[in-house]
Every structure is written in structure tokens, then in C-alpha cells.
Short mmCIF file of C-alpha atoms (C1' of nucleotides) in Angstrom, two decimals:
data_model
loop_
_atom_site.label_atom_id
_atom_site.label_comp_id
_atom_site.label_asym_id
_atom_site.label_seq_id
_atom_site.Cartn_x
_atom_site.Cartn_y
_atom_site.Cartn_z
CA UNK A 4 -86.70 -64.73 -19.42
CA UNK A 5 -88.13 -61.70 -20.16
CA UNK A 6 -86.05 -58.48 -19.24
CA UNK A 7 -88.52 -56.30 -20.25
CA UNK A 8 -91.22 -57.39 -18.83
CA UNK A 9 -89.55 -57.82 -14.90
CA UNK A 10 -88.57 -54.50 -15.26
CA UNK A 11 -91.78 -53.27 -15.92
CA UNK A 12 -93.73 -54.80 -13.39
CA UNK A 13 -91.52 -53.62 -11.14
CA UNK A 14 -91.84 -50.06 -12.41
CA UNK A 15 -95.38 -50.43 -11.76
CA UNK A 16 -94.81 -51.68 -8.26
CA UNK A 17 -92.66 -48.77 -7.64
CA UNK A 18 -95.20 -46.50 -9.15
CA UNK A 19 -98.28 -48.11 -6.78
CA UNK A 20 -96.49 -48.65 -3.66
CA UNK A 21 -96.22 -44.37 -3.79
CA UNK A 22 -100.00 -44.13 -4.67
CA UNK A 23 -99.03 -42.02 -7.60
CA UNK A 24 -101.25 -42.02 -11.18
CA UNK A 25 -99.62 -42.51 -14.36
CA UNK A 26 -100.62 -39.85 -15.78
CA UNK A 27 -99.17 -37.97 -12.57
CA UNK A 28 -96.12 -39.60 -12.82
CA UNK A 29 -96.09 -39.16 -16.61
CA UNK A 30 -96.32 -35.46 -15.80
CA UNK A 31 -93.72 -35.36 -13.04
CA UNK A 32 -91.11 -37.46 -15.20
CA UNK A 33 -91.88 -35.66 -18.55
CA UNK A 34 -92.47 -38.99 -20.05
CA UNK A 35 -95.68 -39.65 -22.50
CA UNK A 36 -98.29 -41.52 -20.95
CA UNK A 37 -98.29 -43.73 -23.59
CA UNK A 38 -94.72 -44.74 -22.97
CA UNK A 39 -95.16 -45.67 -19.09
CA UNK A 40 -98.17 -47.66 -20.03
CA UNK A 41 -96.36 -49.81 -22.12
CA UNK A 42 -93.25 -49.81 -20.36
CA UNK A 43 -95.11 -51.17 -17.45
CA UNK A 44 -97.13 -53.58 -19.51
CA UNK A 45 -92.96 -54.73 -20.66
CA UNK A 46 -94.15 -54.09 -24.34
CA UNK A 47 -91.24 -51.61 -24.42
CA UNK A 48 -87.50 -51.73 -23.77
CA UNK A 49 -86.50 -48.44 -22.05
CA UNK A 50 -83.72 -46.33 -23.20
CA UNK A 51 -81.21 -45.59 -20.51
CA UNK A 52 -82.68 -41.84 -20.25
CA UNK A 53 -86.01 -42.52 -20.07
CA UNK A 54 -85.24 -45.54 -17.15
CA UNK A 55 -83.03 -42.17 -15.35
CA UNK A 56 -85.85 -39.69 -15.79
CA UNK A 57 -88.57 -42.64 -14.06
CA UNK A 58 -86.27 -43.55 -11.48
CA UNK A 59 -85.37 -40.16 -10.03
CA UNK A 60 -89.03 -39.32 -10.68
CA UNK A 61 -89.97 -42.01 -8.10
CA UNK A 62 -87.03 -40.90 -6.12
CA UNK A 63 -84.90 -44.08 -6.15
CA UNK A 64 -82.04 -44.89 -7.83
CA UNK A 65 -81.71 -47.17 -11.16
CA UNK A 66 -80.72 -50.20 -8.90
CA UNK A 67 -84.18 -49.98 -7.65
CA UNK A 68 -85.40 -51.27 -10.81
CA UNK A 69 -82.99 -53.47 -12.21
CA UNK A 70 -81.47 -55.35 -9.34
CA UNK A 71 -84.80 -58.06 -9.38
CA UNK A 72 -84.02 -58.44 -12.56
CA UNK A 73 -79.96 -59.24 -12.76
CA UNK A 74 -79.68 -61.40 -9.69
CA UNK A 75 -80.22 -65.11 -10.87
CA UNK A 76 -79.55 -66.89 -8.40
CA UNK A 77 -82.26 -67.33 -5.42
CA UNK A 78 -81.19 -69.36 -2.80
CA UNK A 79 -85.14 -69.75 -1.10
CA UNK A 80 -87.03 -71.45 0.63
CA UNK A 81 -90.14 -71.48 2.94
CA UNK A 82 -90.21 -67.81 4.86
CA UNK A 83 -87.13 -66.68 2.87
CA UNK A 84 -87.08 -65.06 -0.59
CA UNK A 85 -83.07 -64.21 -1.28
CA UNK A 86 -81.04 -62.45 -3.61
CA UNK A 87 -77.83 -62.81 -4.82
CA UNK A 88 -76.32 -59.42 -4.97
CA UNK A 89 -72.58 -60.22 -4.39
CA UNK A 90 -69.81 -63.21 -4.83
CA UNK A 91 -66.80 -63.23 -3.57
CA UNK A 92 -63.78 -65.59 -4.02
CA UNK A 93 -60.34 -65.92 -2.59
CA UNK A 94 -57.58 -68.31 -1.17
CA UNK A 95 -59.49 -68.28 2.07
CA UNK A 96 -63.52 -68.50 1.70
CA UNK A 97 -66.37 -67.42 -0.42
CA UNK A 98 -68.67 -65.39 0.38
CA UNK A 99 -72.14 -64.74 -0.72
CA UNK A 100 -74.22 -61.53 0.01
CA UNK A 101 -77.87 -61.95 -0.08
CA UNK A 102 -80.77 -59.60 -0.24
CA UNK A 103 -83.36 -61.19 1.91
CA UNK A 104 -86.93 -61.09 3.12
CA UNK A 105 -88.19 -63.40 5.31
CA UNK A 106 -92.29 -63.62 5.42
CA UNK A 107 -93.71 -63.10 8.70
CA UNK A 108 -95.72 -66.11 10.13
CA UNK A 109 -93.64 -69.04 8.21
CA UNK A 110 -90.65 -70.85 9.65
CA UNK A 111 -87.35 -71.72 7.88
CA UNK A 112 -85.44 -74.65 9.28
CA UNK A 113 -82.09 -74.55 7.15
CA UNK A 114 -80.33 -77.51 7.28
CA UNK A 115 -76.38 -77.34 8.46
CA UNK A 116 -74.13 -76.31 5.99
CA UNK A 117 -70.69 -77.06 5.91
CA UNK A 118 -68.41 -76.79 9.23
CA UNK A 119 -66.86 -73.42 9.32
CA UNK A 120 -69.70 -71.81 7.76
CA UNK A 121 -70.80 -68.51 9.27
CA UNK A 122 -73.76 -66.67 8.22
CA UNK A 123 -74.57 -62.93 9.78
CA UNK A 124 -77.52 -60.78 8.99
CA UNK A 125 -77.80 -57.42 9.05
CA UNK A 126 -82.07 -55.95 9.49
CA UNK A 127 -83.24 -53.14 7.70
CA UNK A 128 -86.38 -53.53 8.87
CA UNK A 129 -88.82 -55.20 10.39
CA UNK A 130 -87.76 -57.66 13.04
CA UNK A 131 -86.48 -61.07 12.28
CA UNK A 132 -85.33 -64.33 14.53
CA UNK A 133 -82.70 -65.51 13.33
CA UNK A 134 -79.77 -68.20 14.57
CA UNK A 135 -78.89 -71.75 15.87
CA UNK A 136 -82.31 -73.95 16.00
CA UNK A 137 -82.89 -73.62 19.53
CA UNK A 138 -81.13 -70.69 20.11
CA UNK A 139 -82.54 -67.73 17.59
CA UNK A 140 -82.13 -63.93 18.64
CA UNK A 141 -84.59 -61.35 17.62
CA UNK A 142 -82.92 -58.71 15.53
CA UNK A 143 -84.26 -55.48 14.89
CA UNK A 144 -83.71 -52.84 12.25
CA UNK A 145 -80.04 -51.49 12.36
CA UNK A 146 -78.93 -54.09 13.94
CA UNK A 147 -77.07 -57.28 13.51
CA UNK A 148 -76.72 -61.26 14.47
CA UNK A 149 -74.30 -63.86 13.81
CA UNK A 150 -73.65 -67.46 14.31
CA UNK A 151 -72.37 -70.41 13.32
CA UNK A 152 -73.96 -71.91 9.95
CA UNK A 153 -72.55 -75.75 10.35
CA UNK A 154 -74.98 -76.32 12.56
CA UNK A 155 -79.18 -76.31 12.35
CA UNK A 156 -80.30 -73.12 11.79
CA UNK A 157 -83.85 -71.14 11.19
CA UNK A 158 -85.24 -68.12 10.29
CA UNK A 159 -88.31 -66.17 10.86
CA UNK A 160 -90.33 -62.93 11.48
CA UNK A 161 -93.20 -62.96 14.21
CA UNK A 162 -94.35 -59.19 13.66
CA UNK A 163 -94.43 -58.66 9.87
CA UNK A 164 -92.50 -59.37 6.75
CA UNK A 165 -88.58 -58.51 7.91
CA UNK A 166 -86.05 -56.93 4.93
CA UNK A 167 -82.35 -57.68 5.73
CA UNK A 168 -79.32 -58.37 3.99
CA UNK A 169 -77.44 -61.94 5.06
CA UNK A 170 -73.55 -62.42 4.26
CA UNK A 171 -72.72 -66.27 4.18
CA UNK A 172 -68.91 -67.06 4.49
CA UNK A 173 -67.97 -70.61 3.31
CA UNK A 174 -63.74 -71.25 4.28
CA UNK A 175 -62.07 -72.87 1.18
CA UNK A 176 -62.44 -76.45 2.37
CA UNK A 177 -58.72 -77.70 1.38
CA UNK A 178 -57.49 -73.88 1.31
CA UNK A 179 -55.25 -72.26 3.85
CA UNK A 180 -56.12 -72.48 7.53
CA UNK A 181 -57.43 -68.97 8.75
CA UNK A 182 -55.28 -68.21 11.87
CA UNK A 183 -56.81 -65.90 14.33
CA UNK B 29 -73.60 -34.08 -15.78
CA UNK B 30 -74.08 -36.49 -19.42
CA UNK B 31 -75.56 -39.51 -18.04
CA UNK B 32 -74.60 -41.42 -21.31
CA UNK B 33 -70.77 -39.85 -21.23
CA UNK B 34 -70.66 -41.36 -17.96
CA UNK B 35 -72.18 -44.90 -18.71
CA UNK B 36 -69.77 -44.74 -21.95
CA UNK B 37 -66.60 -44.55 -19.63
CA UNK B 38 -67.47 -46.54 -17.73
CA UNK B 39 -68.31 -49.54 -20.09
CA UNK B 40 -64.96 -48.77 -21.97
CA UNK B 41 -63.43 -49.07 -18.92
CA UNK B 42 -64.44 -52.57 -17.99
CA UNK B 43 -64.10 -53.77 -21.55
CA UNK B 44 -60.12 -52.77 -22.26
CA UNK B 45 -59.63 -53.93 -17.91
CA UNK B 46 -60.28 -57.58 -19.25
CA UNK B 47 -58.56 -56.74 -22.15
CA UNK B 48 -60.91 -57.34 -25.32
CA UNK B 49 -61.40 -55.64 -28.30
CA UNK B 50 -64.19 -53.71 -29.37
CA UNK B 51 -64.77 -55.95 -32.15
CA UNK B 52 -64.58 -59.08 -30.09
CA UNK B 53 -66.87 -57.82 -27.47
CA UNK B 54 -69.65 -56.90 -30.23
CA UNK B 55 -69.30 -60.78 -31.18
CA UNK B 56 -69.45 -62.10 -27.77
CA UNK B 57 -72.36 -59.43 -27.49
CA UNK B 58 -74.12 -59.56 -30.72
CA UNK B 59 -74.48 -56.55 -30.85
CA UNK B 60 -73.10 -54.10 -33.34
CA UNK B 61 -69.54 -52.95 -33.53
CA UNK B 62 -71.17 -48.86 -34.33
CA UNK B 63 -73.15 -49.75 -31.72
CA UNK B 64 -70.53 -50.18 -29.25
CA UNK B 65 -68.07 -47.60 -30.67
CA UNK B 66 -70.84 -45.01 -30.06
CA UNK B 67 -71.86 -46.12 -27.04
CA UNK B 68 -68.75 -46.03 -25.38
CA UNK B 69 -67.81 -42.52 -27.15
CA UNK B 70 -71.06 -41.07 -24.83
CA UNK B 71 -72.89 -40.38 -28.08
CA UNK B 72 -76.18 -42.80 -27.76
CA UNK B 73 -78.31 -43.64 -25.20
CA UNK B 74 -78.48 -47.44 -24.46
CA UNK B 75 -81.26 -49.58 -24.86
CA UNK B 76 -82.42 -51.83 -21.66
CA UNK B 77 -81.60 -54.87 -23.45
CA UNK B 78 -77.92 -53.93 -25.24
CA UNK B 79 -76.90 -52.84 -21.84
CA UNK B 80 -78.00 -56.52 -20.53
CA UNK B 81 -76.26 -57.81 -23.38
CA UNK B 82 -72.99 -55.86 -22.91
CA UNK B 83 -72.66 -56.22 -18.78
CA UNK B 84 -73.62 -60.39 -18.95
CA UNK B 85 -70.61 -60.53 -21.93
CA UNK B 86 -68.55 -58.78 -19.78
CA UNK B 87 -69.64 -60.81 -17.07
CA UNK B 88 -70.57 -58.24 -14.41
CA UNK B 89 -74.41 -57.35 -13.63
CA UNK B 90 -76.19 -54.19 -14.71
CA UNK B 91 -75.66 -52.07 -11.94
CA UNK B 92 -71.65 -52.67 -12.16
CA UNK B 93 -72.00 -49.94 -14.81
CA UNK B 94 -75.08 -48.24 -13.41
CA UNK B 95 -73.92 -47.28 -10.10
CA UNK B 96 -71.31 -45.31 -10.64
CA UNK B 97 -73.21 -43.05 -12.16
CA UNK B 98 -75.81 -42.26 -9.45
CA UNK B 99 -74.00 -43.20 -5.81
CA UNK B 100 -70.75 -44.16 -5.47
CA UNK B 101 -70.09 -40.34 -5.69
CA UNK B 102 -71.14 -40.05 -2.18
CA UNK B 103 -68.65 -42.61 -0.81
CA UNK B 104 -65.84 -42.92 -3.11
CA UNK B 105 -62.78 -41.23 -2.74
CA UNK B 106 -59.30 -41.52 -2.40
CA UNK B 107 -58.51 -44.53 -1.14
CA UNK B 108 -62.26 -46.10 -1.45
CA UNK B 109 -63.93 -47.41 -4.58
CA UNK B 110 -67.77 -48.12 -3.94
CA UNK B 111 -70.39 -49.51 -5.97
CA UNK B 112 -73.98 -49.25 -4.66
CA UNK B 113 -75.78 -52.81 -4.70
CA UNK B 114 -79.03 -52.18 -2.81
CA UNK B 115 -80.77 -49.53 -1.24
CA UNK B 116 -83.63 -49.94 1.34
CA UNK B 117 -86.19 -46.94 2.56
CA UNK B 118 -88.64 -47.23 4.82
CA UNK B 119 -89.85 -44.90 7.88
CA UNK B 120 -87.54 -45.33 10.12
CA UNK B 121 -84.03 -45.09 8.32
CA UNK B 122 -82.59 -45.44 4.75
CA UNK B 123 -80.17 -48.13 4.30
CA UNK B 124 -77.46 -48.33 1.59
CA UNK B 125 -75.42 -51.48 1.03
CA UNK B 126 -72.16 -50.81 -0.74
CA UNK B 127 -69.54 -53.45 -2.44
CA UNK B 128 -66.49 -51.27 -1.47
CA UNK B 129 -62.37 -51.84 -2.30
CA UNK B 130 -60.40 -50.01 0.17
CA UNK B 131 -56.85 -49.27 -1.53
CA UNK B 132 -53.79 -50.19 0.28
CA UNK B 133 -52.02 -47.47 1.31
CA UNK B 134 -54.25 -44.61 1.38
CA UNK B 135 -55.97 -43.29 3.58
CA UNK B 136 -59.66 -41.72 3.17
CA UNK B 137 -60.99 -39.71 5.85
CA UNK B 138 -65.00 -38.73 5.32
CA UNK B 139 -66.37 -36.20 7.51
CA UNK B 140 -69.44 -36.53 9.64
CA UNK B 141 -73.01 -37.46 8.06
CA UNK B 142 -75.85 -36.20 9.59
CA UNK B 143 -76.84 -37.35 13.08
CA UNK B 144 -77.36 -40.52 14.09
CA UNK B 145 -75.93 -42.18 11.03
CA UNK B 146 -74.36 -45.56 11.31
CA UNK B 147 -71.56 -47.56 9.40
CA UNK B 148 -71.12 -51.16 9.33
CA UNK B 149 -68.66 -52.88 7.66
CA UNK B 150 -67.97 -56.39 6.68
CA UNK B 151 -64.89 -58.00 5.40
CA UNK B 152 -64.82 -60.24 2.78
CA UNK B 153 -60.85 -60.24 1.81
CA UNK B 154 -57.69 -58.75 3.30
CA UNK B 155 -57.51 -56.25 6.24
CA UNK B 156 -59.00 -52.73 6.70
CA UNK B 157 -58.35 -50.24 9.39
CA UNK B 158 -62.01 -48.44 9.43
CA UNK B 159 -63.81 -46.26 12.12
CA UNK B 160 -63.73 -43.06 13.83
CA UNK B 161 -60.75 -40.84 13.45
CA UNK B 162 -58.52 -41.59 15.83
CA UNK B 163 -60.30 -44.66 17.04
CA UNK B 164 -59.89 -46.79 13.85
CA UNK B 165 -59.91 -50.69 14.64
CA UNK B 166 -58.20 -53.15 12.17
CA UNK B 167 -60.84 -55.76 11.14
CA UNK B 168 -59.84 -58.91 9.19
CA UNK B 169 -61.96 -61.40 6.65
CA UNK B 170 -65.33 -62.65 8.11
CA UNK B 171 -65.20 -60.10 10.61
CA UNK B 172 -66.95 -57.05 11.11
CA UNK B 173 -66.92 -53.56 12.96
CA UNK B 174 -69.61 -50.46 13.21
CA UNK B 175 -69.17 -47.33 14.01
CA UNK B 176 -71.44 -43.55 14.46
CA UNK B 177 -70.57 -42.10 11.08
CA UNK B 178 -72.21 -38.29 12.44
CA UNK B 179 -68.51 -37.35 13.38
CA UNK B 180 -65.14 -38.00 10.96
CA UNK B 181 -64.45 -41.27 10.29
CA UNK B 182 -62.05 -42.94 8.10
CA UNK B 183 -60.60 -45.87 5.85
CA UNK B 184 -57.20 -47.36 5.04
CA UNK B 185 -55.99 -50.64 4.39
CA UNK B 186 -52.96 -51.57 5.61
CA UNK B 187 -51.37 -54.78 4.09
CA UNK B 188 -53.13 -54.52 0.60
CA UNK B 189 -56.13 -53.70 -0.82
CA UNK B 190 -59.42 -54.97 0.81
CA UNK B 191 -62.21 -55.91 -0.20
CA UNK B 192 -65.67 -55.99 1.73
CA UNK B 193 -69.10 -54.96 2.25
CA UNK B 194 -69.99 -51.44 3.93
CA UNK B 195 -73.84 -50.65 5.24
CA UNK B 196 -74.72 -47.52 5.75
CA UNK B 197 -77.81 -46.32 7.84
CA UNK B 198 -79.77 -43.12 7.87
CA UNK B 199 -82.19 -42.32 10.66
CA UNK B 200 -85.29 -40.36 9.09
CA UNK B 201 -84.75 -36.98 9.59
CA UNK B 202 -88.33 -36.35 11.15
CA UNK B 203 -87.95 -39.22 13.52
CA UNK B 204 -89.30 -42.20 13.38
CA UNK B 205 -93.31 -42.33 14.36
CA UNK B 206 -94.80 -42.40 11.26
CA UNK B 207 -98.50 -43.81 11.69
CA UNK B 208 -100.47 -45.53 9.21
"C1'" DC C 7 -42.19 -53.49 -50.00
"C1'" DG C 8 -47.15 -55.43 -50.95
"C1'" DC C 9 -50.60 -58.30 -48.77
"C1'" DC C 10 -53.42 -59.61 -45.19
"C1'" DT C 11 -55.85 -59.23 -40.81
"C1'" DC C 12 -57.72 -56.89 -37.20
"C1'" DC C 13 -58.77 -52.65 -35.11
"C1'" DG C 14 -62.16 -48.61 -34.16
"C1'" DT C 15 -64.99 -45.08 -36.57
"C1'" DT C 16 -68.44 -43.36 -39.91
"C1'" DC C 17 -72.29 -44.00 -43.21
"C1'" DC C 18 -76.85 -45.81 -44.23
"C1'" DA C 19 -81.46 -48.29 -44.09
"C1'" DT C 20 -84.60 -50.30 -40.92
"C1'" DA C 21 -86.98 -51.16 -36.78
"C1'" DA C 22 -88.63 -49.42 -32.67
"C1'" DA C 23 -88.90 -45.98 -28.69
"C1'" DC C 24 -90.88 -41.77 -28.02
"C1'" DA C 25 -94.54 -37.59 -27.56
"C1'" DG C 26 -99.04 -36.14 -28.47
"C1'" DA C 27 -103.80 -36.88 -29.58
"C1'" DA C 28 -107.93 -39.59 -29.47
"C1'" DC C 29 -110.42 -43.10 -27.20
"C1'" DG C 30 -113.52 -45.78 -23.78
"C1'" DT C 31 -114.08 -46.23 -18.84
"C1'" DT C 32 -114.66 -44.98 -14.08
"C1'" DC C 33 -115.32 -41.55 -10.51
"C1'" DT C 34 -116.94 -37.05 -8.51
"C1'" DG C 35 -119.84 -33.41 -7.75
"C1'" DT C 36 -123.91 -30.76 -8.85
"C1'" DA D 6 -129.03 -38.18 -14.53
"C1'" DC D 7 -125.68 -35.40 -16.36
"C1'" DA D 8 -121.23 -32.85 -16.99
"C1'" DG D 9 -116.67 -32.81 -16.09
"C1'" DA D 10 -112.32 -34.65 -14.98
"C1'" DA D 11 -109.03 -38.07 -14.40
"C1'" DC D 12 -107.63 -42.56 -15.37
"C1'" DG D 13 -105.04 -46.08 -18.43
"C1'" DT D 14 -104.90 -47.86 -23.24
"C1'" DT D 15 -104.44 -47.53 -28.21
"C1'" DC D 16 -103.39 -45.01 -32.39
"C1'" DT D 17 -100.18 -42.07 -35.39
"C1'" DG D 18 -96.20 -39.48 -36.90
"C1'" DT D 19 -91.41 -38.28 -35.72
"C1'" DT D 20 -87.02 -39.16 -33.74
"C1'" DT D 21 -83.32 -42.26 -32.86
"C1'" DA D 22 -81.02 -46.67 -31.49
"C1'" DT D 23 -79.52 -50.49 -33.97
"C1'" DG D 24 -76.97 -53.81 -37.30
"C1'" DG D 25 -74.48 -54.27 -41.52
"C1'" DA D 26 -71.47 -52.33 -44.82
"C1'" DA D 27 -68.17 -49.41 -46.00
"C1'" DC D 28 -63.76 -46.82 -44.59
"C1'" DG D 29 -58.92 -45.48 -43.11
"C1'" DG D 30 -55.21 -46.86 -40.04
"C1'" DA D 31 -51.99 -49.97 -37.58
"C1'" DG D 32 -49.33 -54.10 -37.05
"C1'" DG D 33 -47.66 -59.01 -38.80
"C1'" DC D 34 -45.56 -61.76 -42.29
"C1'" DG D 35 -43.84 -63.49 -46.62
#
DNA sequence: CGCCTCCGTTCCATAAACAGAACGTTCTGT
DNA sequence: ACAGAACGTTCTGTTTATGGAACGGAGGCG
């Protein structure tokens, strides 16, 4: 598992995505060119400043580059690459907060999870259907869906690769009944 | 603003919260006990890899001591701890997803973003009283609310702290229609 | 009181991250 | 075709982050 070198390719995805040089970036973050290249080739391991001055150089934030490279545990399938950026844990449920894309074209059929499961997305862009097999909403960016996860459910995005960020709530099974 | 002060305090912070020692964290670690000691004092400027080694020994992921350094300034307050876990940008909007802890009793008021800014939040644990001043709406675990966040808004938590998940959207100032 | 253990800081040698220069390669314009 | 510039990589010397070994200080126990 190689920290170094995740964090670098990611760097250089960064870095690409914004059509910038390295040498231009070099210039703009006051880095040595010799230090991106190998950075990005994850033949380095960055010092804390020098990760700062390349992050706010590509105007992100830190998280941008590290958060691929923390979350473990991916939770994917067919159209859907996920995340794990949050756990939570109490008397009453867990919940899990993903970072998702789903692939445009491809079709996820997720199987039903157990009853009293609710999952809810939340687009940031792109357009993604989403829900009950059978019964899937478009969503669009901003905007939200939920349902009701103990049953078949599917995911997909017919114009284009959708980003989103899905929240899966599983009630404690034995745990206290959740009055409404 | 020392980004390595800040990153020190933060690390110290977490460490004497679960109650270890210095010297027992540098053996769950590996890593150095001067290491540490200067670290935490602000007075070096962490590696890529000791900081992976120090937040997975402490059991939190690298942006738990990250964060706090670049965002949660923008959302934090009184009675609202935030810690920035993703952040999304594309042409129409930028999207920040926040793992927030609204403290019981207080109350946080935040004054209007720009326009057409939107707040989401989702509960994971206990009960928050979130929205519009004036108009706040009590919203329980599982359950969600949004709200325009371009006038005051604010945050309190009645019956103990909560705990939950808070999106926040920015429209792109020059409007959307960007072609490619 | 000693003695021992553990704590956090400071000192020191080594390994490695960094900046700058030199390099081969690929475009661009004349 | 050539000159020039920009690209990304590799080389070299300096700075510095790191681990291990002191060090002084603060309890715990016989």
C-alpha cells in the first residue's frame, strides 16, 4: 500500500485536470521542479508544507489530495465507485457516509439490505437514477432522494458520470426501537 | 497563521483526549518520542508518512487533523464543531460536506452566505434545531432538513449534543453556462 | 529517604526532502 | 532546417526531519 505513491498520482491528476505545466505550477507554488516530478512519480514523501504550498497552488484544499488515499473501505460495484468518508455508531443505527460516483451507461442492481435500512443521496453533479428497482427518480445536482434500502434497489447515470455523496442508515438490529 | 503550530495542537489534542502518553503513542506509532515532542510543540514540519502513522495510531484518518487547519474556520463556532470531509467543484456550484457536532445548549447563529447558497443537513445522532432564524425546525436521527443559507440561519441542539452531516452548496458566482 | 519507572524535552548522527542547475526531448516559429 | 523555448527528468549540494541516546523531573514503593 503505497502512500506515497496514491498521493502522487493524484497530485498529478489534480495538476492535468487544470491543464497546468509543471514547471508552471512549480513556478506558481515556489516548489523546485525537481521536487513535483518526483512527488508525482511517489518517489518522494511530501513534507506537510510543501503538500500546503501544492494544494492551495491548485486551489483546493489538503483533503483534495489525501482523502483517496485514507478511505479503505470501498463498498463498489458495477456503475458505483464509493468511499468511505464517515462511520457512525450509536444505541440506535449506524451510519455510513459514502463518497460516490456512479459511471454513466452501467447499471447497479444492489441487492436488499437489511429491513429498516434507508439509504439517501445527495448529487453534486451530474444526474443520477437512483431508488427502489422499479421505481428510481432522477436526481440532479443540489438535490436529493431517499428510499427504503430493505428492498431491491439500483443505481445509475444516463447523461454522464454523476458525483454524489450517499448516507446509508442501518437501525441496531436488537437495539432500541426508534419511535417516531 | 503557523500551519505546523496548528497541526501540533491539534495532534496533542487528540492524543491526551484518549488519554495516552507521548511515549506510548511513539510505540504504538514507531515513530520517535523527539519526533513527537517536536511535532506537537509546532516546531517541525511533518512528513506524509509520520502523519499517516500518527492519525491510523490514534485511530482517526488524516484529514481529522488536517481540516481544522484549512475549513472548519468557516463553519465552526460557538456551538458548532465542523470538520471538512470532502469538497466537490465543478461549474455549476461548489459543494462542501462537513462532519459537524452541534453542542447542546448553545446556540450558533451564522449570517447569510452569498446568494443562492444552500444548507442541507443530515442527522446521524440526537436532535438539532437548524434553519433560518426564526424558522428553525427540530430534525431527529435519519432525518434531514435544507434550508437557503443567503439570509441568517442558525444551530442549536436541544436535548444534547448532536451529531450529523451538514452539505453546503455554492452556486458559481458567474452563473452556471459554462461551455466546453 | 533512596530506588525505580515513566514522563516529556533536548542533543546528536544519519537519511532524505528540498532548490537549483544541467540534461535530452518535443514543439513553435522563422 | 534551424534557433529558441518550454517541457519533464536526472544530477548535486544543502537543509532538515527523523530515530536513538542522553537528560532532568515527577510520582510510586519498599
Amino acid at each position: 500500500m503505497d502512500l506515497a505513491g496514491q498521493v502522487g498520482r493524484r497530485l498529478r491528476e489534480l495538476r492535468t485536470e487544470q491543464g497546468i505545466s509543471l514547471s508552471e505550477l512549480a513556478r506558481r507554488s515556489g516548489l523546485g521542479k525537481a521536487t513535483l516530478s518526483e512527488l508525482e512519480s511517489g518517489r518522494r514523501n511530501p513534507t506537510l508544507e510543501t503538500l500546503y504550498a501544492l494544494t492551495t497552488a491548485l486551489s483546493t484544499h489538503l483533503t483534495a489530495v489525501l482523502t483517496p488515499a485514507t478511505a479503505q473501505a470501498e463498498v463498489s460495484g458495477g456503475a458505483v465507485d464509493a468511499v468511505l468518508l464517515e462511520r457512525y455508531q450509536d444505541d440506535e443505527a449506524t451510519t455510513e457516509v459514502f463518497r460516490v460516483r456512479v459511471r454513466a451507461g452501467a447499471l447497479q442492481e444492489s441487492p436488499a439490505h437489511p429491513p429498516g435500512t434507508t439509504e439517501r443521496i445527495i448529487v453534486l453533479g451530474g444526474t443520477a437514477r437512483v431508488g427502489p428497482t422499479g421505481a428510481a427518480t432522477l436526481v440532479g445536482p443540489g438535490r436529493q432522494a431517499d428510499w427504503a434500502a430493505d428492498v431491491p434497489h439500483e443505481y445509475s447515470a444516463p447523461d454522464g458520470d454523476a458525483e454524489a455523496v450517499l448516507v446509508v442508515r442501518y437501525p441496531r438490529p436488537g437495539g432500541a426501537a426508534a419511535p417516531r
